[in-house]
């Protein structure tokens, strides 16, 4: 996974874009009947990728013999299973490496569900977690689909991307080569980059709420709490699709970011240590990848694929969407949400609305409390003066006469700003280098969101920086850009990070990491303001 490059993305606001249709009578043939994705078979693919790296200089980097052998391995497995396989030469990739595109020849060709993972490694190692884990898991998912051969409602396409590690080049080339009419056929793109980290978390891309809800639905059935993915936001191949207006989703287990104490309590593992201790290193071998995250994430992939593409509904069904999908209020204020319903098959049905997961002191009312599918209702979430600060995921349930549907709303409650940060030191930053700037935090109460970071400097490729903010308790917050500069242009770029825990006074740390070749310079006088 290439973490250094941030890709400017189009805003995709598609509440009910999936059109997922499952009636009770058909549930046994769709998502609920998704087969197990064999861990043993995935490990066999990972062993094959390790052997390929061993035989080709220790890596599978794009443009090198190890990558070519990886393409041959994956494409032959798919051809043998009956897929229509295309090897697309990416002329902008290192060594004109090839993307592998495989399509299962069933289902509505005008509605494509696409799954992808980058097949290349960095030159430093074999890349078994990054990203053999994603490549092997979607390969076995594709082979399982072929073996099961269910009735398809939608067309399924898989992509293994070249040269992700040098700037998402393979996926960019693929998307840019598609005519607009072909782009619009791709209803959802799902990306899987690093799903077997040794100190793993369970992260779900939160770019499109309705896509995230599919994965969260599966993880709830096995009792696992997820978090939105911030470390990989815009830094893997889904960014190529998102910037073209295609809804995206995906899974990750973490890379170089540090696991917090709260995350260790939730998922196990070691707080204060990176999610993947061998990220972009020679030790990213089959010894670096545990069974548990690979097994659970691969089964989540199968669940999502079966739910989104398998089977067709003929009975009454509806979709449920929320607009907006998130909001921020101060204690005592209210948030208003439009609840949209759409009849997706059969006759319209009565839908009764309810909400769960509200923070303490908050209430939810619907006007009206029930609708005919196709109509809308207004949800008002009223907080009290005693509602604590923090972020809650509120589940809105539509109880229909034939089926039930859910959608999620993210509510953030926070007090007015009482935190200040000060820092005025210049720090040099060099190629593949890291600088750490201690920042004094003075707080008399709780934090607000977002915190805005302004960095003024003479760094020549500022969009290639990875920036994080580390709190005194060890929590790490990803800092996202709110603007962009061309790679050759100097100037100021604004960043922001949502901080939702209480703001402790003390020393915070701003960590800046340059992960893109060819950059040197000095970052001047960064300041953090609320």
C-alpha positions as a printed NumPy array, in Angstrom:
array([[  0.   ,   0.   ,   0.   ],
       [  1.315,   3.426,  -0.931],
       [  0.583,   5.684,   2.034],
       [  2.466,   8.781,   0.974],
       [  0.445,   9.971,  -2.015],
       [ -2.895,  11.665,  -1.413],
       [ -5.317,  11.639,  -4.297],
       [ -7.872,  14.4  ,  -4.81 ],
       [-11.27 ,  12.738,  -4.85 ],
       [-14.646,  13.731,  -6.133],
       [-17.367,  13.848,  -3.538],
       [-19.646,  10.884,  -3.962],
       [-23.006,  11.325,  -2.288],
       [-25.016,   8.243,  -3.079],
       [-27.202,   7.123,  -0.23 ],
       [-28.966,   4.233,  -1.893],
       [-26.526,   3.541,  -4.687],
       [-26.196,  -0.184,  -4.165],
       [-29.755,  -1.186,  -4.878],
       [-29.277,  -4.296,  -2.738],
       [-32.392,  -6.42 ,  -2.977],
       [-32.993,  -9.417,  -0.725],
       [-36.406, -10.734,   0.276],
       [-36.923, -13.21 ,   3.129],
       [-37.736, -15.974,   0.666],
       [-34.495, -15.385,  -1.176],
       [-32.229, -14.717,   1.76 ],
       [-31.108, -18.328,   1.84 ],
       [-29.746, -17.985,  -1.687],
       [-28.052, -14.617,  -1.315],
       [-26.101, -12.941,   1.478],
       [-27.063, -15.392,   4.227],
       [-25.857, -18.277,   2.078],
       [-22.475, -16.777,   1.215],
       [-20.045, -19.708,   1.335],
       [-16.942, -19.872,   3.461],
       [-13.896, -18.486,   1.684],
       [-11.276, -21.149,   2.365],
       [ -8.414, -19.925,   4.564],
       [ -6.354, -22.962,   3.552],
       [ -6.675, -22.02 ,  -0.121],
       [ -5.793, -18.391,   0.574],
       [ -2.667, -19.523,   2.422],
       [ -1.778, -21.706,  -0.557],
       [ -1.925, -18.605,  -2.791],
       [  0.196, -16.66 ,  -0.291],
       [  2.782, -19.446,  -0.252],
       [  2.88 , -19.315,  -4.043],
       [  3.468, -15.545,  -3.97 ],
       [  6.223, -16.015,  -1.399],
       [  7.886, -18.643,  -3.614],
       [  7.659, -16.28 ,  -6.583],
       [  9.386, -13.55 ,  -4.574],
       [ 12.075, -15.955,  -3.368],
       [ 12.82 , -16.934,  -6.944],
       [ 12.923, -13.348,  -8.216],
       [ 15.214, -11.302,  -6.025],
       [ 13.049, -11.292,  -2.918],
       [ 10.229,  -9.073,  -4.194],
       [  7.287,  -8.806,  -6.583],
       [  7.71 ,  -5.127,  -7.454],
       [  6.005,  -3.789, -10.556],
       [  8.214,  -3.872, -13.645],
       [ 10.285,  -6.759, -12.289],
       [ 10.232, -10.495, -12.909],
       [  8.503, -11.258,  -9.614],
       [  5.516,  -9.148, -10.633],
       [  5.334, -10.802, -14.061],
       [  5.315, -14.231, -12.411],
       [  2.567, -13.086, -10.021],
       [  0.44 , -12.005, -12.991],
       [  0.944, -15.424, -14.612],
       [ -0.059, -17.254, -11.428],
       [ -3.253, -15.261, -10.843],
       [ -4.381, -15.155, -14.476],
       [ -3.921, -18.889, -15.013],
       [ -5.986, -19.746, -11.932],
       [ -8.776, -17.508, -13.215],
       [ -8.72 , -18.863, -16.775],
       [ -8.885, -22.416, -15.456],
       [-11.986, -21.447, -13.438],
       [-13.817, -20.077, -16.493],
       [-13.255, -16.337, -16.175],
       [-12.854, -14.001, -19.106],
       [ -9.358, -12.705, -18.381],
       [ -7.712,  -9.625, -19.872],
       [ -4.101,  -8.614, -19.27 ],
       [ -4.07 ,  -4.843, -19.688],
       [ -0.646,  -3.331, -20.333],
       [ -0.26 ,  -0.183, -18.254],
       [  2.024,   2.041, -20.303],
       [  2.43 ,   4.498, -17.422],
       [  3.478,   1.748, -14.982],
       [  7.029,   0.662, -14.221],
       [  8.179,  -1.666, -16.98 ],
       [  4.754,  -1.383, -18.652],
       [  3.427,  -3.889, -16.119],
       [  0.051,  -5.52 , -16.628],
       [ -3.233,  -5.232, -14.77 ],
       [ -5.192,  -8.47 , -14.512],
       [ -8.922,  -8.003, -15.215],
       [-11.247, -10.983, -14.803],
       [-15.004, -11.004, -15.367],
       [-17.478, -13.735, -14.483],
       [-19.674, -14.106, -17.591],
       [-23.066, -14.014, -15.856],
       [-25.355, -11.332, -14.484],
       [-26.513,  -7.968, -15.784],
       [-23.562,  -6.483, -17.689],
       [-24.93 ,  -2.976, -17.175],
       [-24.556,  -3.352, -13.396],
       [-21.017,  -4.263, -12.388],
       [-19.763,  -4.961,  -8.88 ],
       [-15.961,  -4.754,  -8.983],
       [-13.443,  -6.036,  -6.439],
       [ -9.763,  -5.123,  -6.593],
       [ -6.373,  -5.369,  -4.905],
       [ -2.896,  -4.331,  -5.914],
       [ -0.66 ,  -7.236,  -6.898],
       [  2.724,  -5.525,  -6.637],
       [  5.04 ,  -5.324,  -3.632],
       [  7.649,  -2.757,  -2.741],
       [ 11.181,  -3.595,  -3.843],
       [ 12.264,  -4.093,  -0.223],
       [ 10.374,  -7.352,   0.302],
       [  7.881,  -9.962,  -0.945],
       [  4.776,  -8.024,   0.169],
       [  2.783, -10.895,   1.634],
       [  0.547,  -8.682,   3.758],
       [  1.028,  -5.652,   1.477],
       [ -0.613,  -6.799,  -0.616],
       [ -0.562, -10.544,  -1.052],
       [ -3.303, -10.662,   1.579],
       [ -5.778,  -8.681,  -0.516],
       [ -4.702, -10.28 ,  -3.808],
       [ -4.952, -13.855,  -2.502],
       [ -8.277, -13.241,  -0.741],
       [-10.086, -11.843,  -3.766],
       [ -8.519, -14.576,  -5.925],
       [ -9.999, -17.255,  -3.684],
       [-13.298, -15.344,  -3.573],
       [-13.346, -15.363,  -7.39 ],
       [-12.586, -19.09 ,  -7.507],
       [-15.308, -19.766,  -4.909],
       [-17.822, -17.862,  -7.026],
       [-16.902, -20.02 ,  -9.996],
       [-17.211, -23.246,  -8.007],
       [-20.566, -22.296,  -6.482],
       [-21.863, -20.868,  -9.772],
       [-24.947, -19.171,  -8.272],
       [-27.56 , -17.251, -10.225],
       [-26.202, -13.749, -10.678],
       [-28.194, -10.524, -10.52 ],
       [-25.205,  -8.361, -11.408],
       [-21.957,  -8.804, -13.278],
       [-18.859,  -9.346, -11.121],
       [-15.43 ,  -8.111, -12.192],
       [-12.098,  -8.461, -10.402],
       [ -8.925,  -6.386, -10.837],
       [ -5.335,  -6.985,  -9.706],
       [ -3.447,  -3.713, -10.08 ],
       [  0.096,  -2.984, -11.169],
       [  2.357,  -0.344,  -9.658],
       [  0.183,   0.781,  -6.765],
       [  3.279,   1.374,  -4.691],
       [  4.512,   4.125,  -7.032],
       [  1.323,   6.184,  -7.052],
       [ -1.709,   3.98 ,  -7.874],
       [ -0.585,   3.883, -11.479],
       [ -2.243,   0.641, -12.562],
       [ -5.719,   1.455, -11.261],
       [ -5.482,   5.029, -12.549],
       [ -4.584,   3.705, -15.979],
       [ -7.531,   1.299, -15.939],
       [-10.096,   3.885, -14.873],
       [ -8.77 ,   6.526, -17.259],
       [ -8.951,   4.043, -20.139],
       [-12.659,   3.369, -19.571],
       [-15.163,   5.316, -21.682],
       [-17.682,   7.174, -19.571],
       [-20.419,   4.724, -20.549],
       [-18.329,   1.868, -19.127],
       [-17.529,   3.781, -15.945],
       [-21.207,   4.271, -15.227],
       [-21.757,   0.507, -15.375],
       [-19.532,   0.045, -12.311],
       [-22.008,   0.509,  -9.485],
       [-19.547,  -0.229,  -6.661],
       [-15.793,  -0.77 ,  -6.399],
       [-14.47 ,  -2.635,  -3.334],
       [-10.757,  -2.438,  -2.466],
       [ -8.724,  -4.781,  -0.26 ],
       [ -5.242,  -3.603,   0.687],
       [ -3.499,  -5.179,   3.699],
       [ -6.082,  -7.391,   5.428],
       [ -3.658,  -9.61 ,   7.348],
       [ -1.62 ,  -7.27 ,   9.573],
       [  0.107,  -8.953,  12.515],
       [ -1.195,  -6.438,  15.115],
       [ -4.463,  -6.046,  13.281],
       [ -7.505,  -3.854,  13.577],
       [-10.791,  -4.088,  11.699],
       [-11.132,  -1.027,   9.478],
       [-13.935,  -0.438,   6.966],
       [-13.739,   2.293,   4.332],
       [-16.287,   4.967,   5.202],
       [-16.403,   6.847,   1.884],
       [-20.   ,   5.728,   1.16 ],
       [-22.203,   4.88 ,   4.131],
       [-24.383,   2.371,   2.28 ],
       [-21.304,   0.417,   1.158],
       [-19.757,   0.476,   4.624],
       [-23.031,  -0.793,   6.079],
       [-22.74 ,  -4.044,   4.101],
       [-19.418,  -4.918,   5.729],
       [-20.497,  -3.675,   9.153],
       [-23.553,  -5.91 ,   8.899],
       [-21.314,  -8.952,   8.504],
       [-18.933,  -8.005,  11.317],
       [-21.869,  -7.459,  13.672],
       [-22.943, -11.064,  13.074],
       [-19.579, -12.27 ,  14.421],
       [-19.414,  -9.767,  17.274],
       [-16.644,  -7.516,  15.951],
       [-16.696,  -3.736,  16.195],
       [-15.174,  -1.886,  13.257],
       [-13.742,   1.584,  12.751],
       [-13.645,   3.791,   9.698],
       [-10.367,   3.557,   7.825],
       [ -8.368,   6.789,   8.125],
       [ -4.812,   5.609,   7.546],
       [ -5.55 ,   4.431,   4.032],
       [ -7.974,   7.184,   3.135],
       [ -7.311,   8.094,  -0.498],
       [ -3.999,   6.224,  -0.547],
       [ -4.886,   2.964,  -2.226],
       [ -6.505,   2.008,  -5.522],
       [-10.053,   2.906,  -4.495],
       [ -8.992,   6.547,  -4.872],
       [ -8.704,   6.059,  -8.64 ],
       [-12.343,   4.965,  -8.782],
       [-13.635,   7.498,  -6.284],
       [-12.11 ,  10.385,  -8.208],
       [-14.085,   9.16 , -11.245],
       [-17.361,   9.316,  -9.279],
       [-17.659,   5.565,  -8.651],
       [-18.893,   4.541,  -5.157],
       [-16.146,   2.767,  -3.223],
       [-15.686,   0.639,  -0.131],
       [-13.235,  -1.837,   1.276],
       [-11.391,  -3.35 ,   4.222],
       [ -7.986,  -2.955,   5.862],
       [ -6.226,  -4.11 ,   9.026],
       [ -3.71 ,  -1.265,   9.364],
       [ -0.179,  -0.476,   8.248],
       [  2.398,   1.787,   9.912],
       [  0.06 ,   3.67 ,  12.25 ],
       [  0.19 ,   2.894,  15.973],
       [ -2.523,   0.882,  17.717],
       [ -4.044,   2.864,  20.6  ],
       [ -4.879,   1.503,  24.033],
       [ -8.585,   1.717,  23.203],
       [ -8.092,  -0.265,  20.002],
       [ -6.059,  -2.91 ,  21.803],
       [ -8.833,  -3.246,  24.359],
       [-11.393,  -3.655,  21.589],
       [ -9.48 ,  -5.993,  19.275],
       [ -6.594,  -7.389,  21.291],
       [ -2.997,  -7.041,  20.215],
       [ -0.37 ,  -4.619,  21.482],
       [ -1.003,  -0.936,  22.126],
       [  1.765,   1.449,  21.166],
       [  2.955,  -0.775,  18.333],
       [  2.339,  -0.472,  14.587],
       [ -0.509,  -2.479,  13.1  ],
       [  2.009,  -4.1  ,  10.744],
       [  5.505,  -4.289,  12.207],
       [  6.928,  -5.356,   8.821],
       [  5.214,  -2.72 ,   6.702],
       [  7.289,  -2.128,   3.54 ],
       [ 10.121,  -4.249,   4.905],
       [ 11.869,  -7.47 ,   3.925],
       [ 10.187,  -9.275,   6.827],
       [  6.745,  -8.946,   5.177],
       [  6.743, -12.686,   4.496],
       [  4.298, -15.518,   5.179],
       [  5.607, -15.438,   8.772],
       [  4.229, -11.892,   9.103],
       [  0.605, -12.764,   8.413],
       [ -1.677, -14.404,  11.029],
       [ -4.717, -16.512,  10.199],
       [ -7.386, -14.643,  12.173],
       [ -7.67 , -11.328,  10.289],
       [ -7.29 , -13.022,   6.9  ],
       [-10.049, -15.515,   7.645],
       [-12.529, -12.987,   9.016],
       [-11.895, -10.374,   6.33 ],
       [-12.054, -12.863,   3.464],
       [-15.393, -14.157,   4.725],
       [-16.563, -10.527,   4.908],
       [-15.54 , -10.135,   1.259],
       [-17.59 , -13.194,   0.324],
       [-20.55 , -11.918,   2.304],
       [-20.468,  -8.544,   0.555],
       [-20.106, -10.085,  -2.905],
       [-23.019, -12.451,  -2.396],
       [-25.193,  -9.693,  -0.989],
       [-24.424,  -7.189,  -3.731],
       [-24.37 ,  -9.387,  -6.824],
       [-25.913, -12.812,  -6.282],
       [-29.57 , -13.619,  -6.827],
       [-32.476, -11.468,  -7.931],
       [-35.52 , -10.34 ,  -6.   ],
       [-39.035, -10.513,  -7.319],
       [-40.919,  -9.913,  -4.058],
       [-41.702,  -6.612,  -2.32 ],
       [-38.585,  -4.766,  -1.225],
       [-37.364,  -1.258,  -0.505],
       [-34.163,   0.647,   0.181],
       [-33.482,   3.038,   3.054],
       [-31.1  ,   6.02 ,   2.89 ],
       [-30.182,   8.981,   5.099],
       [-29.284,  12.516,   4.047],
       [-26.966,  13.683,   5.427],
       [-25.246,  10.562,   6.781],
       [-23.432,  12.41 ,   9.587],
       [-23.573,  15.596,  11.633],
       [-21.978,  17.502,  14.527],
       [-23.894,  19.318,  17.283],
       [-23.151,  20.862,  20.647],
       [-24.859,  19.413,  23.749],
       [-28.476,  20.616,  23.822],
       [-28.689,  21.08 ,  20.065],
       [-30.534,  18.895,  17.562],
       [-29.655,  17.31 ,  14.226],
       [-32.15 ,  16.871,  11.398],
       [-31.927,  13.996,   8.936],
       [-34.07 ,  13.136,   5.925],
       [-34.976,   9.447,   5.798],
       [-35.568,   8.414,   2.185],
       [-37.248,   5.182,   1.161],
       [-37.546,   3.755,  -2.341],
       [-39.57 ,   0.789,  -3.551],
       [-37.016,  -1.42 ,  -5.303],
       [-39.264,  -4.326,  -6.273],
       [-42.878,  -5.42 ,  -5.991],
       [-45.581,  -3.278,  -4.453],
       [-45.035,  -0.404,  -2.022],
       [-45.235,  -1.406,   1.639],
       [-45.734,   0.333,   4.969],
       [-42.433,   1.079,   6.703],
       [-42.321,   1.863,  10.429],
       [-39.24 ,   3.833,  11.496],
       [-37.157,   3.603,  14.671],
       [-33.652,   4.531,  15.864],
       [-31.161,   2.836,  18.187],
       [-27.65 ,   3.554,  19.426],
       [-28.413,   7.081,  20.656],
       [-25.959,   8.674,  23.094],
       [-27.06 ,   9.285,  26.68 ],
       [-29.605,  12.057,  27.041],
       [-30.577,  12.084,  23.369],
       [-33.957,  11.273,  21.832],
       [-35.102,  10.527,  18.299],
       [-38.441,  11.39 ,  16.689],
       [-39.724,  10.735,  13.179],
       [-42.23 ,  12.874,  11.315],
       [-44.099,  10.866,  10.195],
       [-43.289,   7.735,  12.204],
       [-44.253,   5.46 ,   9.309],
       [-44.343,   5.915,   5.529],
       [-45.21 ,   4.036,   2.399],
       [-41.999,   2.984,   0.675],
       [-41.188,   5.695,  -1.832],
       [-41.937,   8.466,   0.68 ],
       [-39.661,  10.313,   3.112],
       [-39.682,  11.153,   6.808],
       [-37.768,  13.693,   8.906],
       [-35.683,  12.356,  11.783],
       [-34.862,  14.808,  14.576],
       [-32.142,  13.788,  17.039],
       [-32.347,  16.027,  20.105],
       [-29.423,  16.041,  22.52 ],
       [-29.516,  17.373,  26.07 ],
       [-27.109,  19.572,  27.995],
       [-25.875,  16.388,  29.686],
       [-25.205,  14.421,  26.496],
       [-21.495,  13.544,  26.673],
       [-19.   ,  14.502,  24.023],
       [-18.142,  11.804,  21.53 ],
       [-19.227,  10.102,  18.337],
       [-22.13 ,   7.646,  18.147],
       [-23.334,   5.431,  15.327],
       [-27.127,   5.581,  15.246],
       [-28.929,   2.83 ,  13.387],
       [-32.207,   3.766,  11.686],
       [-34.427,   0.749,  11.049],
       [-37.246,   0.595,   8.538],
       [-39.618,  -2.202,   9.605],
       [-41.531,  -3.119,   6.464],
       [-44.384,  -5.553,   6.035],
       [-42.192,  -7.855,   3.913],
       [-38.588,  -6.954,   4.785],
       [-36.556,  -4.767,   7.152],
       [-33.83 ,  -2.361,   6.084],
       [-31.299,  -0.312,   8.072],
       [-29.072,   2.717,   7.542],
       [-26.539,   4.387,   9.828],
       [-26.048,   7.981,  10.916],
       [-22.863,   9.217,  12.62 ],
       [-23.535,  11.84 ,  15.287],
       [-20.691,  13.806,  16.881],
       [-21.385,  15.78 ,  20.038],
       [-18.718,  18.299,  21.14 ],
       [-18.298,  21.399,  23.265],
       [-16.941,  24.698,  22.033],
       [-13.212,  24.908,  21.519],
       [-11.056,  25.15 ,  24.614],
       [ -7.81 ,  23.767,  23.245],
       [ -4.845,  25.687,  21.879],
       [ -1.631,  24.354,  20.365],
       [  1.574,  26.292,  19.899],
       [  4.623,  25.526,  17.794],
       [  6.869,  27.798,  15.764],
       [  9.933,  25.777,  14.854],
       [ 11.218,  25.082,  11.344],
       [ 12.008,  21.43 ,  10.6  ],
       [ 13.815,  19.987,   7.565],
       [ 12.154,  17.062,   5.804],
       [ 13.992,  14.793,   3.377],
       [ 13.123,  11.927,   1.049],
       [ 11.674,   8.968,   2.962],
       [ 12.325,  10.821,   6.217],
       [ 10.334,  11.408,   9.366],
       [ 10.28 ,  14.479,  11.601],
       [  8.583,  14.749,  14.976],
       [  7.559,  18.136,  16.316],
       [  6.552,  18.431,  19.989],
       [  3.546,  20.702,  20.387],
       [  2.336,  22.278,  23.617],
       [ -1.358,  21.722,  24.272],
       [ -3.214,  23.881,  26.754],
       [ -6.77 ,  22.794,  27.545],
       [ -9.313,  23.642,  30.212],
       [-12.117,  21.357,  29.056],
       [-12.934,  18.982,  26.235],
       [-11.903,  18.992,  22.588],
       [-13.894,  20.041,  19.608],
       [-13.82 ,  18.643,  16.085],
       [-12.188,  19.238,  13.731],
       [ -8.776,  20.509,  14.686],
       [ -7.225,  22.378,  11.763],
       [ -3.536,  22.134,  10.988],
       [ -1.844,  24.8  ,   8.878],
       [  1.608,  24.075,   7.479],
       [  3.626,  26.727,   5.659],
       [  6.75 ,  25.512,   3.938],
       [  9.023,  25.088,   0.958],
       [  8.51 ,  21.38 ,   0.489],
       [  8.285,  20.67 ,  -3.243],
       [  5.667,  17.871,  -3.199],
       [  3.531,  18.628,  -0.18 ],
       [  0.724,  16.311,  -1.246],
       [  3.074,  13.365,  -0.712],
       [  3.368,  13.906,   3.033],
       [  1.853,  11.595,   5.611],
       [  0.904,  13.587,   8.679],
       [ -0.447,  12.402,  12.01 ],
       [ -1.123,  13.944,  15.41 ],
       [ -0.252,  11.914,  18.496],
       [ -2.004,  12.714,  21.768],
       [ -0.368,  12.451,  25.197],
       [ -2.209,   9.152,  25.827],
       [ -0.661,   7.592,  22.702],
       [ -3.748,   7.89 ,  20.49 ],
       [ -2.869,   8.679,  16.884],
       [ -5.072,  10.765,  14.599],
       [ -4.699,  10.792,  10.833],
       [ -4.417,  14.307,   9.431],
       [ -6.314,  14.748,   6.181],
       [ -5.692,  17.51 ,   3.616],
       [ -8.412,  20.05 ,   2.921],
       [ -6.699,  21.334,  -0.201],
       [ -3.965,  20.352,  -2.603],
       [ -0.94 ,  21.849,  -4.307],
       [  0.604,  20.758,  -7.603],
       [  3.758,  18.754,  -7.043],
       [  5.993,  21.581,  -8.286],
       [  4.251,  24.441,  -6.471],
       [  5.151,  25.957,  -3.118],
       [  2.745,  27.429,  -0.647],
       [  0.438,  26.705,   2.273],
       [ -1.755,  23.657,   2.581],
       [ -4.454,  23.158,   5.201],
       [ -5.035,  19.877,   7.007],
       [ -7.67 ,  18.768,   9.476],
       [ -8.144,  15.936,  11.934],
       [-11.245,  15.046,  13.974],
       [-10.368,  14.735,  17.66 ],
       [-13.275,  13.411,  19.682],
       [-11.711,  12.364,  22.989],
       [-11.1  ,  14.699,  25.896],
       [ -8.253,  17.117,  25.32 ],
       [ -5.499,  16.475,  27.803],
       [ -3.028,  19.237,  28.507],
       [  0.538,  18.219,  27.816],
       [  2.86 ,  17.481,  24.965],
       [  1.326,  16.342,  21.698],
       [  3.442,  15.378,  18.685],
       [  3.004,  16.281,  15.043],
       [  4.616,  13.547,  12.924],
       [  5.425,  14.299,   9.28 ],
       [  6.66 ,  11.517,   7.005],
       [  7.744,  12.013,   3.393],
       [  7.099,   8.753,   1.566],
       [  7.549,   9.783,  -2.043],
       [ 10.787,   9.772,  -3.998],
       [ 12.31 ,  13.052,  -5.147],
       [ 11.232,  15.41 ,  -2.378],
       [ 13.406,  17.574,  -0.139],
       [ 12.835,  20.86 ,   1.572],
       [ 11.933,  22.58 ,   4.802],
       [  8.552,  22.798,   6.503],
       [  8.178,  26.148,   8.228],
       [  6.221,  27.243,  11.269],
       [  3.428,  24.775,  11.366],
       [  0.647,  25.76 ,  13.707],
       [ -2.432,  23.976,  14.942],
       [ -5.572,  25.917,  15.676],
       [ -9.06 ,  24.934,  16.717]])
